[in-house]
mmCIF file of C-alpha atoms in Angstrom:
data_model
loop_
_atom_site.group_PDB
_atom_site.id
_atom_site.type_symbol
_atom_site.label_atom_id
_atom_site.label_comp_id
_atom_site.label_asym_id
_atom_site.label_seq_id
_atom_site.Cartn_x
_atom_site.Cartn_y
_atom_site.Cartn_z
ATOM 1 C CA UNK A 1 26.934 12.721 -44.936
ATOM 2 C CA UNK A 2 28.151 9.198 -45.789
ATOM 3 C CA UNK A 3 30.793 9.470 -43.045
ATOM 4 C CA UNK A 4 28.189 10.505 -40.454
ATOM 5 C CA UNK A 5 25.898 7.655 -41.503
ATOM 6 C CA UNK A 6 28.784 5.180 -41.174
ATOM 7 C CA UNK A 7 29.537 6.435 -37.638
ATOM 8 C CA UNK A 8 25.861 6.135 -36.675
ATOM 9 C CA UNK A 9 25.634 2.579 -37.983
ATOM 10 C CA UNK A 10 28.818 1.664 -36.121
ATOM 11 C CA UNK A 11 27.420 3.080 -32.868
ATOM 12 C CA UNK A 12 24.189 1.102 -33.255
ATOM 13 C CA UNK A 13 26.206 -2.056 -33.999
ATOM 14 C CA UNK A 14 28.264 -1.554 -30.816
ATOM 15 C CA UNK A 15 25.161 -1.103 -28.690
ATOM 16 C CA UNK A 16 23.603 -4.262 -30.097
ATOM 17 C CA UNK A 17 26.839 -6.162 -29.492
ATOM 18 C CA UNK A 18 27.073 -4.920 -25.896
ATOM 19 C CA UNK A 19 23.517 -6.042 -25.192
ATOM 20 C CA UNK A 20 24.534 -9.640 -25.952
ATOM 21 C CA UNK A 21 27.408 -9.623 -23.449
ATOM 22 C CA UNK A 22 26.320 -11.441 -20.230
ATOM 23 C CA UNK A 23 27.646 -8.817 -17.837
ATOM 24 C CA UNK A 24 25.918 -5.963 -19.678
ATOM 25 C CA UNK A 25 22.622 -7.845 -19.975
ATOM 26 C CA UNK A 26 22.750 -8.851 -16.321
ATOM 27 C CA UNK A 27 23.091 -5.247 -15.201
ATOM 28 C CA UNK A 28 19.980 -4.282 -17.118
ATOM 29 C CA UNK A 29 18.097 -7.321 -15.837
ATOM 30 C CA UNK A 30 18.993 -6.536 -12.209
ATOM 31 C CA UNK A 31 17.594 -3.009 -12.344
ATOM 32 C CA UNK A 32 14.643 -4.260 -10.298
ATOM 33 C CA UNK A 33 14.650 -5.895 -6.903
ATOM 34 C CA UNK A 34 13.427 -9.428 -6.334
ATOM 35 C CA UNK A 35 10.168 -10.087 -4.511
ATOM 36 C CA UNK A 36 9.588 -13.312 -2.600
ATOM 37 C CA UNK A 37 6.391 -14.385 -0.873
ATOM 38 C CA UNK A 38 7.046 -17.135 1.628
ATOM 39 C CA UNK A 39 5.126 -18.775 4.452
ATOM 40 C CA UNK A 40 6.569 -19.216 7.937
ATOM 41 C CA UNK A 41 5.197 -20.939 11.008
ATOM 42 C CA UNK A 42 4.806 -18.962 14.232
ATOM 43 C CA UNK A 43 4.726 -20.681 17.601
ATOM 44 C CA UNK A 44 3.584 -17.388 19.120
ATOM 45 C CA UNK A 45 0.428 -17.393 16.999
ATOM 46 C CA UNK A 46 -0.451 -21.008 17.685
ATOM 47 C CA UNK A 47 -3.706 -21.700 19.506
ATOM 48 C CA UNK A 48 -5.272 -18.279 19.006
ATOM 49 C CA UNK A 49 -8.991 -18.387 19.771
ATOM 50 C CA UNK A 50 -9.947 -16.796 16.445
ATOM 51 C CA UNK A 51 -8.781 -19.895 14.620
ATOM 52 C CA UNK A 52 -6.393 -17.945 12.394
ATOM 53 C CA UNK A 53 -3.554 -19.945 10.917
ATOM 54 C CA UNK A 54 -0.167 -19.799 12.628
ATOM 55 C CA UNK A 55 1.382 -20.252 9.177
ATOM 56 C CA UNK A 56 1.748 -16.686 7.920
ATOM 57 C CA UNK A 57 2.650 -15.290 4.537
ATOM 58 C CA UNK A 58 5.533 -12.832 4.493
ATOM 59 C CA UNK A 59 6.502 -10.710 1.480
ATOM 60 C CA UNK A 60 10.171 -9.797 1.133
ATOM 61 C CA UNK A 61 11.858 -7.299 -1.162
ATOM 62 C CA UNK A 62 15.496 -8.066 -1.949
ATOM 63 C CA UNK A 63 17.290 -5.123 -3.609
ATOM 64 C CA UNK A 64 18.707 -5.299 -7.119
ATOM 65 C CA UNK A 65 22.270 -6.004 -5.987
ATOM 66 C CA UNK A 66 21.293 -8.859 -3.651
ATOM 67 C CA UNK A 67 21.814 -11.585 -6.288
ATOM 68 C CA UNK A 68 24.941 -10.135 -7.877
ATOM 69 C CA UNK A 69 26.817 -9.099 -4.712
ATOM 70 C CA UNK A 70 26.779 -12.371 -2.807
ATOM 71 C CA UNK A 71 29.030 -11.156 0.018
ATOM 72 C CA UNK A 72 27.044 -8.033 0.790
ATOM 73 C CA UNK A 73 24.679 -7.798 3.786
ATOM 74 C CA UNK A 74 21.831 -5.318 4.113
ATOM 75 C CA UNK A 75 19.827 -3.345 6.670
ATOM 76 C CA UNK A 76 16.229 -4.483 7.053
ATOM 77 C CA UNK A 77 13.101 -2.363 7.303
ATOM 78 C CA UNK A 78 9.886 -3.984 8.516
ATOM 79 C CA UNK A 79 6.846 -2.385 6.881
ATOM 80 C CA UNK A 80 3.529 -3.112 8.658
ATOM 81 C CA UNK A 81 0.379 -2.824 6.555
ATOM 82 C CA UNK A 82 -2.897 -1.216 7.555
ATOM 83 C CA UNK A 83 -6.302 -2.512 8.598
ATOM 84 C CA UNK A 84 -8.103 -4.670 5.973
ATOM 85 C CA UNK A 85 -4.841 -4.887 3.971
ATOM 86 C CA UNK A 86 -2.323 -7.701 3.747
ATOM 87 C CA UNK A 87 1.189 -8.266 2.438
ATOM 88 C CA UNK A 88 -0.101 -9.406 -0.977
ATOM 89 C CA UNK A 89 -1.844 -6.078 -1.565
ATOM 90 C CA UNK A 90 1.102 -3.973 -0.456
ATOM 91 C CA UNK A 91 3.555 -5.977 -2.595
ATOM 92 C CA UNK A 92 1.405 -5.954 -5.729
ATOM 93 C CA UNK A 93 0.163 -9.547 -5.788
ATOM 94 C CA UNK A 94 -3.356 -8.149 -5.453
ATOM 95 C CA UNK A 95 -4.844 -4.883 -6.672
ATOM 96 C CA UNK A 96 -4.139 -2.035 -4.280
ATOM 97 C CA UNK A 97 -3.678 1.727 -4.157
ATOM 98 C CA UNK A 98 0.070 1.299 -3.622
ATOM 99 C CA UNK A 99 2.700 -1.160 -4.872
ATOM 100 C CA UNK A 100 5.669 -1.065 -2.530
ATOM 101 C CA UNK A 101 8.273 -2.846 -4.733
ATOM 102 C CA UNK A 102 7.739 -0.278 -7.516
ATOM 103 C CA UNK A 103 8.376 2.506 -5.012
ATOM 104 C CA UNK A 104 11.477 0.744 -3.683
ATOM 105 C CA UNK A 105 12.872 0.150 -7.178
ATOM 106 C CA UNK A 106 12.463 3.829 -7.993
ATOM 107 C CA UNK A 107 14.085 4.995 -4.764
ATOM 108 C CA UNK A 108 17.052 2.617 -4.869
ATOM 109 C CA UNK A 109 17.727 3.301 -8.543
ATOM 110 C CA UNK A 110 18.397 6.893 -7.472
ATOM 111 C CA UNK A 111 20.316 5.891 -4.336
ATOM 112 C CA UNK A 112 21.857 2.406 -4.807
ATOM 113 C CA UNK A 113 24.283 2.971 -1.931
ATOM 114 C CA UNK A 114 21.362 2.722 0.498
ATOM 115 C CA UNK A 115 19.570 -0.398 -0.685
ATOM 116 C CA UNK A 116 17.641 -2.277 2.009
ATOM 117 C CA UNK A 117 15.697 -5.461 2.461
ATOM 118 C CA UNK A 118 12.036 -4.680 3.171
ATOM 119 C CA UNK A 119 9.739 -7.183 4.893
ATOM 120 C CA UNK A 120 5.953 -7.185 5.344
ATOM 121 C CA UNK A 121 4.117 -9.919 7.260
ATOM 122 C CA UNK A 122 0.474 -10.741 6.541
ATOM 123 C CA UNK A 123 -1.407 -9.527 9.635
ATOM 124 C CA UNK A 124 -4.906 -10.010 8.186
ATOM 125 C CA UNK A 125 -7.030 -11.953 10.666
ATOM 126 C CA UNK A 126 -10.612 -13.065 11.203
ATOM 127 C CA UNK A 127 -11.237 -9.473 12.333
ATOM 128 C CA UNK A 128 -9.384 -8.100 9.266
ATOM 129 C CA UNK A 129 -6.380 -6.876 11.249
ATOM 130 C CA UNK A 130 -4.309 -7.907 14.270
ATOM 131 C CA UNK A 131 -3.511 -4.431 15.637
ATOM 132 C CA UNK A 132 -0.021 -5.953 16.071
ATOM 133 C CA UNK A 133 -0.866 -6.639 19.717
ATOM 134 C CA UNK A 134 -0.489 -9.658 22.002
ATOM 135 C CA UNK A 135 -3.823 -11.343 22.689
ATOM 136 C CA UNK A 136 -5.121 -14.842 23.401
ATOM 137 C CA UNK A 137 -7.858 -14.143 20.857
ATOM 138 C CA UNK A 138 -5.657 -13.210 17.887
ATOM 139 C CA UNK A 139 -2.234 -14.463 19.015
ATOM 140 C CA UNK A 140 0.945 -12.720 20.096
ATOM 141 C CA UNK A 141 1.430 -10.491 17.061
ATOM 142 C CA UNK A 142 3.642 -7.980 18.802
ATOM 143 C CA UNK A 143 6.165 -10.642 19.797
ATOM 144 C CA UNK A 144 5.832 -12.445 16.481
ATOM 145 C CA UNK A 145 7.040 -9.359 14.604
ATOM 146 C CA UNK A 146 9.732 -8.299 17.070
ATOM 147 C CA UNK A 147 11.138 -11.734 17.847
ATOM 148 C CA UNK A 148 10.134 -14.613 15.591
ATOM 149 C CA UNK A 149 9.974 -12.735 12.300
ATOM 150 C CA UNK A 150 13.190 -10.782 12.862
ATOM 151 C CA UNK A 151 14.978 -13.979 13.886
ATOM 152 C CA UNK A 152 13.713 -15.832 10.814
ATOM 153 C CA UNK A 153 14.777 -13.095 8.401
ATOM 154 C CA UNK A 154 18.235 -12.873 9.984
ATOM 155 C CA UNK A 155 18.673 -16.650 9.702
ATOM 156 C CA UNK A 156 17.588 -16.952 6.077
ATOM 157 C CA UNK A 157 18.790 -13.723 4.419
ATOM 158 C CA UNK A 158 21.998 -11.705 4.327
ATOM 159 C CA UNK A 159 21.099 -9.071 6.863
ATOM 160 C CA UNK A 160 23.074 -6.763 9.099
ATOM 161 C CA UNK A 161 21.759 -8.507 12.177
ATOM 162 C CA UNK A 162 21.880 -5.755 14.772
ATOM 163 C CA UNK A 163 19.454 -3.100 15.916
ATOM 164 C CA UNK A 164 21.504 -0.272 14.386
ATOM 165 C CA UNK A 165 20.643 -1.717 10.956
ATOM 166 C CA UNK A 166 17.013 -2.488 11.647
ATOM 167 C CA UNK A 167 14.011 -0.160 11.249
ATOM 168 C CA UNK A 168 10.267 -0.520 11.565
ATOM 169 C CA UNK A 169 7.471 1.478 9.975
ATOM 170 C CA UNK A 170 3.862 1.184 8.927
ATOM 171 C CA UNK A 171 0.744 2.842 7.609
ATOM 172 C CA UNK A 172 -2.439 3.424 9.644
ATOM 173 C CA UNK A 173 -2.877 0.289 11.806
ATOM 174 C CA UNK A 174 0.680 -0.530 10.785
ATOM 175 C CA UNK A 175 1.878 2.850 12.025
ATOM 176 C CA UNK A 176 0.242 2.142 15.357
ATOM 177 C CA UNK A 177 1.890 -1.275 15.413
ATOM 178 C CA UNK A 178 5.288 0.128 14.500
ATOM 179 C CA UNK A 179 5.214 2.589 17.395
ATOM 180 C CA UNK A 180 3.839 0.029 19.832
ATOM 181 C CA UNK A 181 6.515 -2.496 18.917
ATOM 182 C CA UNK A 182 9.430 -0.054 18.771
ATOM 183 C CA UNK A 183 8.708 1.540 22.145
ATOM 184 C CA UNK A 184 8.776 -1.906 23.744
ATOM 185 C CA UNK A 185 11.715 -3.324 21.776
ATOM 186 C CA UNK A 186 14.494 -0.722 21.488
ATOM 187 C CA UNK A 187 16.951 -3.621 21.651
ATOM 188 C CA UNK A 188 15.621 -4.863 18.296
ATOM 189 C CA UNK A 189 14.907 -1.663 16.311
ATOM 190 C CA UNK A 190 16.796 1.619 16.189
ATOM 191 C CA UNK A 191 14.509 3.762 14.018
ATOM 192 C CA UNK A 192 10.750 4.063 13.533
ATOM 193 C CA UNK A 193 8.614 5.926 10.981
ATOM 194 C CA UNK A 194 4.829 6.241 11.291
ATOM 195 C CA UNK A 195 2.687 6.966 8.223
ATOM 196 C CA UNK A 196 -0.765 8.263 9.211
ATOM 197 C CA UNK A 197 -0.817 6.102 12.356
ATOM 198 C CA UNK A 198 -4.221 5.253 13.777
ATOM 199 C CA UNK A 199 -5.269 4.609 17.348
ATOM 200 C CA UNK A 200 -2.716 6.783 19.148
ATOM 201 C CA UNK A 201 -5.212 8.323 21.546
ATOM 202 C CA UNK A 202 -8.547 7.486 23.108
ATOM 203 C CA UNK A 203 -11.820 7.765 21.262
ATOM 204 C CA UNK A 204 -13.961 10.750 22.077
ATOM 205 C CA UNK A 205 -16.796 8.553 23.397
ATOM 206 C CA UNK A 206 -19.209 8.170 24.872
ATOM 207 C CA UNK A 207 -20.173 10.881 22.381
ATOM 208 C CA UNK A 208 -23.188 10.247 20.162
ATOM 209 C CA UNK A 209 -21.160 8.977 17.190
ATOM 210 C CA UNK A 210 -19.134 6.526 19.263
ATOM 211 C CA UNK A 211 -22.209 5.341 21.158
ATOM 212 C CA UNK A 212 -23.919 4.617 17.842
ATOM 213 C CA UNK A 213 -20.936 2.544 16.695
ATOM 214 C CA UNK A 214 -20.824 0.688 20.003
ATOM 215 C CA UNK A 215 -24.533 -0.137 19.671
ATOM 216 C CA UNK A 216 -24.048 -1.531 16.178
ATOM 217 C CA UNK A 217 -21.224 -3.752 17.390
ATOM 218 C CA UNK A 218 -23.283 -4.872 20.381
ATOM 219 C CA UNK A 219 -26.061 -6.013 18.043
ATOM 220 C CA UNK A 220 -23.814 -8.466 16.174
ATOM 221 C CA UNK A 221 -24.026 -11.989 17.553
ATOM 222 C CA UNK A 222 -22.597 -14.283 14.852
ATOM 223 C CA UNK A 223 -19.571 -14.453 12.577
ATOM 224 C CA UNK A 224 -21.818 -14.156 9.529
ATOM 225 C CA UNK A 225 -23.314 -10.930 10.902
ATOM 226 C CA UNK A 226 -19.810 -9.622 11.542
ATOM 227 C CA UNK A 227 -18.791 -10.288 7.937
ATOM 228 C CA UNK A 228 -21.702 -8.123 6.728
ATOM 229 C CA UNK A 229 -20.905 -5.233 9.075
ATOM 230 C CA UNK A 230 -19.533 -1.831 8.040
ATOM 231 C CA UNK A 231 -15.858 -0.892 8.229
ATOM 232 C CA UNK A 232 -15.967 0.899 11.591
ATOM 233 C CA UNK A 233 -17.963 -1.833 13.296
ATOM 234 C CA UNK A 234 -15.448 -4.428 12.125
ATOM 235 C CA UNK A 235 -12.640 -2.197 13.363
ATOM 236 C CA UNK A 236 -14.251 -2.148 16.815
ATOM 237 C CA UNK A 237 -14.178 -5.942 16.869
ATOM 238 C CA UNK A 238 -10.519 -5.931 15.796
ATOM 239 C CA UNK A 239 -9.727 -3.516 18.623
ATOM 240 C CA UNK A 240 -11.622 -5.675 21.110
ATOM 241 C CA UNK A 241 -9.842 -8.817 19.942
ATOM 242 C CA UNK A 242 -6.502 -7.093 20.480
ATOM 243 C CA UNK A 243 -7.125 -5.103 23.667
ATOM 244 C CA UNK A 244 -10.048 -6.686 25.513
ATOM 245 C CA UNK A 245 -9.944 -10.404 24.723
ATOM 246 C CA UNK A 246 -12.125 -12.787 26.713
ATOM 247 C CA UNK A 247 -11.345 -16.529 26.477
ATOM 248 C CA UNK A 248 -14.769 -17.496 27.879
ATOM 249 C CA UNK A 249 -16.941 -15.331 25.652
ATOM 250 C CA UNK A 250 -17.567 -17.114 22.340
ATOM 251 C CA UNK A 251 -18.026 -16.850 19.421
ATOM 252 C CA UNK A 252 -15.760 -13.767 19.162
ATOM 253 C CA UNK A 253 -13.846 -14.193 22.440
ATOM 254 C CA UNK A 254 -13.883 -10.436 23.054
ATOM 255 C CA UNK A 255 -15.448 -7.924 25.384
ATOM 256 C CA UNK A 256 -16.980 -4.976 23.538
ATOM 257 C CA UNK A 257 -17.384 -1.420 24.902
ATOM 258 C CA UNK A 258 -21.133 -1.978 25.080
ATOM 259 C CA UNK A 259 -23.061 -5.007 26.313
ATOM 260 C CA UNK A 260 -26.838 -5.336 26.105
ATOM 261 C CA UNK A 261 -27.061 -1.602 25.482
ATOM 262 C CA UNK A 262 -24.960 -0.665 28.519
ATOM 263 C CA UNK A 263 -21.590 1.034 28.279
ATOM 264 C CA UNK A 264 -18.717 -1.015 29.738
ATOM 265 C CA UNK A 265 -16.203 1.455 31.263
ATOM 266 C CA UNK A 266 -13.761 -1.295 32.253
ATOM 267 C CA UNK A 267 -13.417 -2.310 28.590
ATOM 268 C CA UNK A 268 -12.733 1.262 27.526
ATOM 269 C CA UNK A 269 -10.096 1.487 30.266
ATOM 270 C CA UNK A 270 -8.359 -1.547 28.747
ATOM 271 C CA UNK A 271 -8.458 0.093 25.336
ATOM 272 C CA UNK A 272 -7.119 3.352 26.742
ATOM 273 C CA UNK A 273 -4.185 1.473 28.267
ATOM 274 C CA UNK A 274 -3.178 0.356 24.760
ATOM 275 C CA UNK A 275 -3.170 3.863 23.258
ATOM 276 C CA UNK A 276 0.420 5.161 22.849
ATOM 277 C CA UNK A 277 -0.498 8.703 23.889
ATOM 278 C CA UNK A 278 -1.927 7.303 27.110
ATOM 279 C CA UNK A 279 0.984 5.023 27.988
ATOM 280 C CA UNK A 280 3.866 7.087 26.576
ATOM 281 C CA UNK A 281 5.089 8.022 30.056
ATOM 282 C CA UNK A 282 5.810 4.339 30.777
ATOM 283 C CA UNK A 283 8.121 3.957 27.779
ATOM 284 C CA UNK A 284 10.075 7.208 27.745
ATOM 285 C CA UNK A 285 13.364 5.513 28.655
ATOM 286 C CA UNK A 286 12.843 2.970 25.875
ATOM 287 C CA UNK A 287 11.967 5.641 23.312
ATOM 288 C CA UNK A 288 15.118 7.532 24.255
ATOM 289 C CA UNK A 289 17.093 4.433 23.250
ATOM 290 C CA UNK A 290 15.814 4.713 19.682
ATOM 291 C CA UNK A 291 18.170 6.566 17.380
ATOM 292 C CA UNK A 292 15.429 8.201 15.336
ATOM 293 C CA UNK A 293 11.650 8.713 15.413
ATOM 294 C CA UNK A 294 9.522 10.285 12.672
ATOM 295 C CA UNK A 295 5.844 10.507 11.820
ATOM 296 C CA UNK A 296 3.539 12.286 9.405
ATOM 297 C CA UNK A 297 -0.083 12.560 8.273
ATOM 298 C CA UNK A 298 -2.188 14.392 5.714
ATOM 299 C CA UNK A 299 -4.037 17.514 6.818
ATOM 300 C CA UNK A 300 -7.317 16.091 5.441
ATOM 301 C CA UNK A 301 -6.903 13.075 7.735
ATOM 302 C CA UNK A 302 -8.081 15.244 10.594
ATOM 303 C CA UNK A 303 -8.346 12.854 13.536
ATOM 304 C CA UNK A 304 -4.974 11.306 12.839
ATOM 305 C CA UNK A 305 -3.353 14.678 12.107
ATOM 306 C CA UNK A 306 -4.573 15.923 15.477
ATOM 307 C CA UNK A 307 -3.235 12.837 17.256
ATOM 308 C CA UNK A 308 0.262 13.151 15.806
ATOM 309 C CA UNK A 309 0.298 16.823 16.771
ATOM 310 C CA UNK A 310 -0.321 15.614 20.321
ATOM 311 C CA UNK A 311 2.454 13.036 19.957
ATOM 312 C CA UNK A 312 4.770 15.809 18.794
ATOM 313 C CA UNK A 313 3.888 17.796 21.910
ATOM 314 C CA UNK A 314 4.465 14.857 24.259
ATOM 315 C CA UNK A 315 7.869 14.024 22.772
ATOM 316 C CA UNK A 316 8.851 17.686 22.934
ATOM 317 C CA UNK A 317 7.840 17.745 26.592
ATOM 318 C CA UNK A 318 10.353 14.993 27.298
ATOM 319 C CA UNK A 319 13.040 16.495 25.070
ATOM 320 C CA UNK A 320 13.036 13.568 22.643
ATOM 321 C CA UNK A 321 14.306 14.523 19.191
ATOM 322 C CA UNK A 322 12.003 13.535 16.322
ATOM 323 C CA UNK A 323 10.742 14.559 12.902
ATOM 324 C CA UNK A 324 7.109 15.499 12.389
ATOM 325 C CA UNK A 325 5.116 16.813 9.449
ATOM 326 C CA UNK A 326 1.516 17.427 8.459
ATOM 327 C CA UNK A 327 1.308 17.648 4.666
ATOM 328 C CA UNK A 328 -1.352 18.397 2.064
ATOM 329 C CA UNK A 329 -3.154 15.068 1.657
ATOM 330 C CA UNK A 330 -5.581 12.530 3.042
ATOM 331 C CA UNK A 331 -5.178 9.060 4.571
ATOM 332 C CA UNK A 332 -3.763 7.384 1.449
ATOM 333 C CA UNK A 333 -3.416 9.679 -1.562
ATOM 334 C CA UNK A 334 0.223 10.704 -0.971
ATOM 335 C CA UNK A 335 1.519 7.813 1.101
ATOM 336 C CA UNK A 336 3.458 6.263 -1.796
ATOM 337 C CA UNK A 337 5.290 9.520 -2.437
ATOM 338 C CA UNK A 338 5.936 9.981 1.267
ATOM 339 C CA UNK A 339 7.512 6.524 1.421
ATOM 340 C CA UNK A 340 9.856 7.271 -1.473
ATOM 341 C CA UNK A 341 10.727 10.865 -0.701
ATOM 342 C CA UNK A 342 10.627 10.936 3.106
ATOM 343 C CA UNK A 343 10.509 7.543 4.792
ATOM 344 C CA UNK A 344 13.246 5.782 2.808
ATOM 345 C CA UNK A 345 15.504 8.819 3.093
ATOM 346 C CA UNK A 346 14.889 8.768 6.845
ATOM 347 C CA UNK A 347 16.081 5.153 7.053
ATOM 348 C CA UNK A 348 18.993 5.831 4.675
ATOM 349 C CA UNK A 349 20.162 8.512 7.076
ATOM 350 C CA UNK A 350 19.554 6.706 10.351
ATOM 351 C CA UNK A 351 20.315 3.016 9.760
ATOM 352 C CA UNK A 352 23.813 1.587 9.687
ATOM 353 C CA UNK A 353 24.864 0.140 6.326
ATOM 354 C CA UNK A 354 28.193 -1.158 7.630
ATOM 355 C CA UNK A 355 27.141 -3.174 10.662
ATOM 356 C CA UNK A 356 29.691 -5.396 12.375
ATOM 357 C CA UNK A 357 27.316 -8.330 12.836
ATOM 358 C CA UNK A 358 26.113 -10.091 9.694
ATOM 359 C CA UNK A 359 23.634 -12.940 9.621
ATOM 360 C CA UNK A 360 25.275 -15.156 7.008
#
């Protein structure tokens, strides 16, 4: 008994001693990635008619080994947040239903060989979301993400600065943005993952429900009235700002689907032209240049689940390989798990971790 007690005490002493050694303590300390929130200036967002700042916050996750392995470069995944969200919510600076760095820490602790840098820009605007589209009203968000932001990250962080090591993804509005941007920029991104992507196909209007929403939007005449509006009415304004801007129509500088109680078919045509399921035929050759495409949605998220089923059918029609799943869930309740168990594994499999071109 005395011998066993002596051995136990010796083991405890050794553990305590090890914890004081710098290398041992550093390993424990570096179990979590580092999160930075910076602000960068965008020339492409300058002069937008909404008056939104061209200085944008960007949240960046640097994996646990980034500080200790100073000669290592990493793939980068751009995660685009959803409507009404921002980078601060997604990265845990503000209360939210998901904290991305916690998910990333958990995933990379299990698979340290596939650590990545993850970047989320703040796309919250006057209309509560940019739709990641180019517009004189909100600014050139599509080009900001694909060009300015990617260039900035490659200049300031140790990235594998080539498309084979670069992915893009997003949730809801961010999923829409990720597909929109990837299908137009296959020279920048090689893989795309859509989480419950909104806005893929046209609205069912002018059905009664859509007409009612259009009428509510048509009744709003001031910014203060807009701020008091319901979620869907605000989303209509965000869509208009992105897809039917009008530089001579203050105070919103948009054309809405209804004006003075009359439906505006030409506006709806503009919106339809920005729906990926409507313009997919134009980008088939670009989509074929992507190494990997994947998308999913919860079965309770009915409209979106139906739209990604249609996307699955369209890609199958053109013989484009992709991954597709409808799972048991709604718009948000399983997204965190999907990111850890599906999306990050998708990028681990399809991005290059040994690129020939490094940024620094």
